[in-house]
Every structure is written in structure tokens, then in C-alpha cells.
Coordinates of C-alpha atoms and ligand atoms in Angstrom, one line a residue:
M1 CA 0.0 0.0 0.0
S2 CA 1.9 3.0 -1.2
D3 CA -0.8 5.6 -0.8
N4 CA -0.7 7.4 2.5
W5 CA -3.3 6.5 5.0
T6 CA -3.4 8.9 8.0
E7 CA -3.3 7.2 11.4
Q8 CA -6.8 8.5 12.0
E9 CA -8.1 6.6 8.9
L10 CA -6.1 3.5 9.8
K11 CA -7.5 3.7 13.3
A12 CA -11.1 3.8 12.0
A13 CA -10.4 0.8 9.7
V14 CA -8.8 -1.2 12.6
E15 CA -11.7 -0.3 14.9
A16 CA -14.2 -1.5 12.3
Y17 CA -12.2 -4.7 11.9
V18 CA -12.0 -5.4 15.6
Q19 CA -15.8 -4.9 15.8
M20 CA -16.3 -7.4 13.0
H21 CA -13.9 -9.8 14.7
S22 CA -15.7 -9.6 18.0
N23 CA -19.1 -9.8 16.3
E24 CA -18.1 -12.9 14.4
A25 CA -16.7 -14.6 17.6
N26 CA -20.0 -13.8 19.3
G27 CA -22.3 -14.9 16.5
I28 CA -23.6 -11.4 15.8
S29 CA -24.2 -11.0 12.0
F30 CA -23.0 -8.0 10.1
V31 CA -22.6 -6.9 6.5
K32 CA -19.0 -6.1 5.5
K33 CA -20.1 -4.0 2.5
H34 CA -22.0 -1.6 4.9
I35 CA -18.9 -1.2 7.0
Y36 CA -16.8 -0.4 3.9
S37 CA -19.3 2.1 2.6
K38 CA -19.5 3.9 5.9
L39 CA -15.7 4.2 5.9
S40 CA -15.8 5.3 2.3
E41 CA -18.3 8.1 3.1
E42 CA -16.1 9.3 6.0
F43 CA -12.7 9.2 4.3
G44 CA -13.5 9.2 0.6
R45 CA -11.7 6.0 -0.6
T46 CA -13.4 3.3 -2.6
E47 CA -15.1 0.4 -0.8
K48 CA -12.6 -1.9 -2.5
A49 CA -9.7 0.0 -0.9
Y50 CA -11.2 -0.7 2.6
E51 CA -11.8 -4.3 1.8
Y52 CA -8.1 -4.6 0.8
R53 CA -7.0 -2.8 3.9
M54 CA -9.1 -5.2 6.0
Q55 CA -7.2 -8.0 4.4
N56 CA -4.0 -6.3 5.5
I57 CA -5.3 -6.2 9.0
S58 CA -6.1 -10.0 8.7
Y59 CA -2.4 -10.4 7.8
V60 CA -1.4 -8.8 11.1
Y61 CA -3.8 -11.1 13.0
S62 CA -2.2 -14.1 11.2
L63 CA 1.3 -12.9 12.2
M64 CA 0.0 -12.7 15.7
G65 CA -1.2 -16.4 15.5
R66 CA -4.8 -15.4 15.8
E67 CA -8.0 -16.0 13.8
W68 CA -9.0 -13.4 11.3
V69 CA -12.5 -12.4 10.1
S70 CA -13.7 -15.1 7.7
G71 CA -13.8 -14.1 4.1
L72 CA -11.0 -11.6 4.6
K73 CA -8.0 -13.6 3.4
P74 CA -4.7 -12.1 4.7
A75 CA -3.1 -9.9 2.1
K76 CA 0.6 -9.6 2.9
N77 CA 1.8 -6.5 1.2
V78 CA 1.9 -4.4 4.3
G79 CA 5.2 -2.9 5.3
S80 CA 6.7 -3.7 8.7
K81 CA 6.1 -0.1 10.0
T82 CA 2.4 -0.3 9.0
A83 CA 2.2 -3.8 10.5
A84 CA 3.5 -2.4 13.8
I85 CA 1.0 0.5 13.7
I86 CA -1.9 -1.8 12.9
E87 CA -0.8 -4.1 15.8
K88 CA -0.7 -1.2 18.2
L89 CA -4.1 0.0 17.0
I90 CA -5.6 -3.6 17.4
S91 CA -4.3 -3.6 21.0
E92 CA -5.9 -0.2 21.7
A93 CA -9.2 -1.1 20.1
E94 CA -9.4 -4.4 21.9
G95 CA -8.3 -2.9 25.2
Q96 CA -5.5 -5.4 25.7
T97 CA -1.8 -5.5 25.0
L98 CA -0.5 -8.7 23.5
P99 CA 3.3 -9.3 23.1
P100 CA 4.3 -7.3 20.0
I101 CA 5.3 -9.6 17.2
A102 CA 4.0 -8.2 13.9
E103 CA 6.8 -5.8 13.2
F104 CA 9.6 -8.3 14.0
E105 CA 8.0 -11.1 12.0
S106 CA 7.2 -9.1 9.0
Q107 CA 10.8 -7.8 8.9
V108 CA 12.0 -11.4 9.1
I109 CA 9.8 -12.3 6.1
S110 CA 11.0 -9.3 4.1
Y111 CA 14.7 -10.0 4.9
K112 CA 14.2 -13.6 3.9
L113 CA 12.9 -12.4 0.5
K114 CA 16.2 -10.6 -0.3
K115 CA 18.2 -12.4 -2.9
K116 CA 21.3 -11.8 -1.0
L117 CA 21.3 -11.3 2.8
S118 CA 24.9 -11.1 4.1
K119 CA 25.6 -12.8 7.4
P120 CA 24.4 -10.3 10.1
D121 CA 26.5 -9.2 13.1
G122 CA 23.5 -9.5 15.2
I123 CA 23.3 -7.7 18.6
K124 CA 26.0 -8.6 21.1
E125 CA 24.1 -7.2 24.1
P126 CA 20.4 -7.0 23.2
E127 CA 18.7 -4.1 24.9
K128 CA 16.1 -4.9 27.5
T129 CA 12.6 -3.7 26.6
Y130 CA 9.7 -3.7 29.0
S131 CA 6.1 -3.8 28.2
N132 CA 2.9 -4.1 30.0
V133 CA 1.4 -7.2 28.4
T134 CA -2.1 -8.4 29.1
N135 CA -2.2 -11.8 30.8
Y136 CA -5.2 -14.0 31.7
A137 CA -5.5 -15.7 35.1
R138 CA -6.0 -19.4 34.4
D139 CA -7.2 -22.3 36.4
P140 CA -4.4 -24.9 37.0
K141 CA -7.1 -27.6 37.5
V142 CA -8.3 -27.1 33.9
K143 CA -4.8 -27.7 32.5
A144 CA -4.3 -30.7 34.9
W145 CA -7.7 -32.2 33.9
V146 CA -7.0 -31.9 30.2
L147 CA -3.5 -33.2 30.5
K148 CA -4.8 -36.3 32.4
E149 CA -7.5 -36.8 29.8
A150 CA -4.8 -36.7 27.0
D151 CA -2.6 -39.1 29.0
G152 CA 0.7 -38.0 27.4
R153 CA -0.6 -37.9 23.8
C154 CA -1.5 -35.1 21.4
E155 CA -5.3 -34.9 21.0
C156 CA -4.7 -33.7 17.4
C157 CA -2.2 -36.1 15.8
E158 CA -2.4 -38.8 18.6
A159 CA 1.4 -38.9 18.8
D160 CA 3.2 -39.3 22.1
A161 CA 4.7 -36.2 23.8
P162 CA 7.9 -35.4 21.9
F163 CA 10.0 -35.5 25.1
I164 CA 9.8 -35.8 28.9
T165 CA 10.4 -32.7 30.8
A166 CA 13.0 -32.3 33.5
E167 CA 10.2 -32.7 36.0
G168 CA 9.4 -36.1 34.5
E169 CA 6.2 -35.0 32.7
P170 CA 5.3 -35.7 29.1
F171 CA 5.6 -32.3 27.3
I172 CA 2.2 -31.4 26.0
E173 CA 0.8 -27.9 25.6
I174 CA -2.7 -26.5 26.2
H175 CA -4.5 -24.6 23.4
H176 CA -7.7 -22.7 23.9
L177 CA -9.9 -23.2 20.8
R178 CA -11.4 -19.8 21.2
R179 CA -8.4 -17.7 22.4
L180 CA -8.6 -16.1 25.8
S181 CA -7.6 -12.9 24.0
D182 CA -10.7 -13.3 21.9
G183 CA -13.0 -13.7 24.9
G184 CA -12.7 -17.5 25.2
S185 CA -13.2 -19.3 28.5
D186 CA -10.6 -21.2 30.4
T187 CA -12.6 -24.4 30.7
V188 CA -12.1 -28.0 29.6
S189 CA -14.7 -27.6 26.8
N190 CA -12.5 -24.9 25.2
A191 CA -9.1 -26.5 25.8
A192 CA -7.2 -29.2 24.0
A193 CA -3.8 -30.9 24.8
L194 CA -1.5 -30.6 21.8
C195 CA 2.1 -31.6 20.9
P196 CA 4.2 -28.5 20.1
N197 CA 4.0 -29.1 16.3
C198 CA 0.3 -29.3 16.2
H199 CA 0.0 -26.4 18.6
R200 CA 2.1 -24.2 16.3
E201 CA 0.3 -25.4 13.2
I202 CA -3.1 -24.6 14.7
H203 CA -1.9 -21.0 15.3
Y204 CA 0.2 -20.5 12.2
G205 CA -0.5 -23.2 9.7
I206 CA -1.9 -22.6 6.2
N207 CA -4.5 -25.3 6.9
K208 CA -5.3 -24.3 10.5
S209 CA -9.0 -23.9 9.9
T210 CA -9.2 -27.6 8.7
L211 CA -7.3 -28.7 11.8
I212 CA -9.6 -26.7 14.1
S213 CA -12.8 -28.1 12.7
A214 CA -11.3 -31.6 12.9
M215 CA -10.6 -31.1 16.6
Y216 CA -14.2 -30.1 17.3
K217 CA -15.4 -33.2 15.5
K218 CA -13.0 -35.5 17.2
I219 CA -13.0 -34.3 20.8
S220 CA -16.5 -34.6 22.2
R221 CA -16.0 -32.4 25.2
L222 CA -15.2 -29.4 23.1
V223 CA -18.0 -26.8 22.6
H224 CA -17.9 -24.0 20.1
E225 CA -17.8 -20.6 21.9
Ligands
ZN301 ZN1 0.2 -33.4 17.5
ZN302 ZN1 -2.7 -22.0 21.5

């Protein structure tokens, strides 16, 4: 996106997106076209331009390992600076601060695209940064119950835990089908025990939506939230 969007316009687009995202999660219906036409009236760009911008916002959600609004396939030509601004605006609109990753990860992708990337010096003493990140208080009994239920195996691929931890436990992670950051509950009907590979794939994989629907089918205790 080479044309200049003011932060105010970007903010309005992100706010509209966050509203759609939350409506979708809560089963509230909405018409995307109406949202674009409202933005179009306010800022004077075509509806198509807003649809495309929404797909850029989906791309930032996908970098964050989150679900995006269905039908708005991530469009990745968004610069790292814009990705960082969008991520910050998402945090503000959602009223939570998730660990910032969009700028870093989109920079990684663009450096990887360079034909020739000389071996970097890196940073000998990385600077400390501090941020106020939103955390969710979870119930240890929920994790314990789901882990007992899984009995050392991944509930997605059925494989055994890839290794035993130093504490002697099979290493299996907990994934919330509806993310806590999306308003999901910390209950056994929203949590699955996954091996690290399946867990990463369910957040970042190209076929994550297929995996997610398979989980709901396979694990009878799971309930769509
Ligand atoms: Zn697995
Ligand atoms: Zn997860």
C-alpha cells in the first residue's frame, strides 16, 4: 500500500475490523459492505480499498497467530512499519496488549525475501525492553484435567509427547480453541492438549481452519464458543 493513510483513517479501519472480529466470535451478524461504505463516506476512498485494507489487518492477525475475520483472506503486502502500527491499534481497540510480534516477524519475512542477505553481526548485548502485556488468570485444574485426559498424547495427531520434561512429565501444551484474547473461556470444553508441532500449526499453519474443525469433531468435550 503505497498511498498514504493517515493514522486516523487506519484507526477507523482497525476499529471497524475489531468490531467485526468480535461480532463474528459472538455470533452477531454484520454486512461487510455496509462497513466499507461507511468508511468510504467518511474518508473518501473506494469500498474496495477498505476491503483490501481489512485483508492487510487480517495479515497482522495471522502474524499474531490469531484467527481473522472469515472471508478476509490475509493480504501480505503491508510494510513492517504499518504492520506495527496496525498491531498497536488492534491492542488499543481491543483494550489489551499482547506481546508485540507483527513488526519483527514481517521484517523477518522481508529480509528472507532478499536475494542476498549477508551474514548479520546481530546484537551482542540485546537491549532490554519492558512492556505491559495483558495476561489472563488461568485455572491450573483445567490444565491438569485436560492433561490427564490426554494421557501423554497429542489430542490432534495422537502422537506421544515429543519429550519428557526435567520434572518427568510428558511435554504437552494446552491450546484454547477460542483464544482467551478473543474472549474464550478457560474451561475444559474450550481447551485441547497438543504436541508443540500441532500447537504451532493450529496457530500459524496454512490449513489451520481444517485442523480446528477436525478437533471439534474428534474431541467430544469441546464446545464452540
Ligand atoms: Zn500433535
Ligand atoms: Zn494455542
